[in-house]
């Protein structure tokens, strides 16, 4: 396949961005909007509510860890579109049941499939500009990541509308609307993926141990960052509602958060991440995300504090995956990008699995604010760990770490 003209590359990355729209914007983050209604309607504790997100994150760990296997088995382009479609189906089915074990299963399946789609989509986006400078590659990855903000903003429009019509019982309609839009998003993803050239050679199933050692601070940062930011996103809506913010205010918060994420990822982070060396980019991201958590904890309750938090947090949180993907692209040969991004996403997912559960337990014992202060501590630790990362360089080594036994096929 011939390489796409430079003017078409941003459009390809934009089509691939349907992946993070569904994988993170809908499947993961929209749950924060639906959680209070589901908790009230289904009489859950905060730990149960956090456990549902943990099930999704556990599936995400498995999906990220097996992404290379699916890419080698079906081809990365077919696996990307296929798992995206299954993730959309899981969203639709979530609207059909109130049974907690079944909901856990659907959240788990959604986590597995959308993790595969997100990892493979990240690798495809990184490959759109193969051979170009690092800054252009970072910009195209940022366009892909901007899909998360688009998904969050759409969630902020669709879910509150459903809850306004039907009250707490409207959580079913919320999942249904998200599922329908997710199904529609598969179309542009399919068109875009056909424009990405196949990777040269065989996709590697593992990384040399030397590369793993050089990227160790990034792995540690990503675990802490994942735990910190997702704890906030899981429970911030519950906090805002407890403080009297109504459905219009919650919708405003989520739309502002999503738009801030999309705009900043497109206009700022693609350039900033490409310029900062070593772990400076992830450290900066961690600091800004931490500052984004503080307004809802320190300022008087109300819409102004929520909007400030949405702007600061929203404009920075998706720079984390952007920075991780760019670091993998910078450090590894193209044949190892999928494996590197997959391993980093496993680390990210471990943090996302643990964070909401711990925050939920703290919220049950001391209130939602206590759980959100955990986010602050985790993000501070993440920033310090990130500063230990130096600019890695690709290095060949005969000994590799496999993602899964099946990936050796």
XYZ file of C-alpha atoms in Angstrom, residues 149 232 256-265 269 288-289 292 308-319:
28
model
C -12.346 14.391 24.777
C -11.185 11.411 40.274
C -16.453 21.462 29.409
C -14.120 18.681 30.540
C -14.454 16.873 27.222
C -14.061 19.969 25.069
C -11.050 21.131 27.086
C -9.479 17.712 26.581
C -10.091 17.634 22.833
C -8.931 21.206 22.217
C -5.816 21.003 24.400
C -4.818 17.602 23.048
C -0.005 18.561 23.804
C -1.496 19.739 35.886
C -3.928 16.873 36.447
C -7.248 20.005 38.213
C -12.382 25.410 36.855
C -11.674 21.779 37.701
C -13.085 20.633 34.356
C -10.927 23.066 32.393
C -7.645 22.305 34.180
C -8.155 18.554 34.544
C -9.757 18.167 31.121
C -7.013 20.031 29.298
C -4.303 17.760 30.690
C -5.448 14.242 31.589
C -5.322 12.739 28.075
C -1.820 14.105 27.607
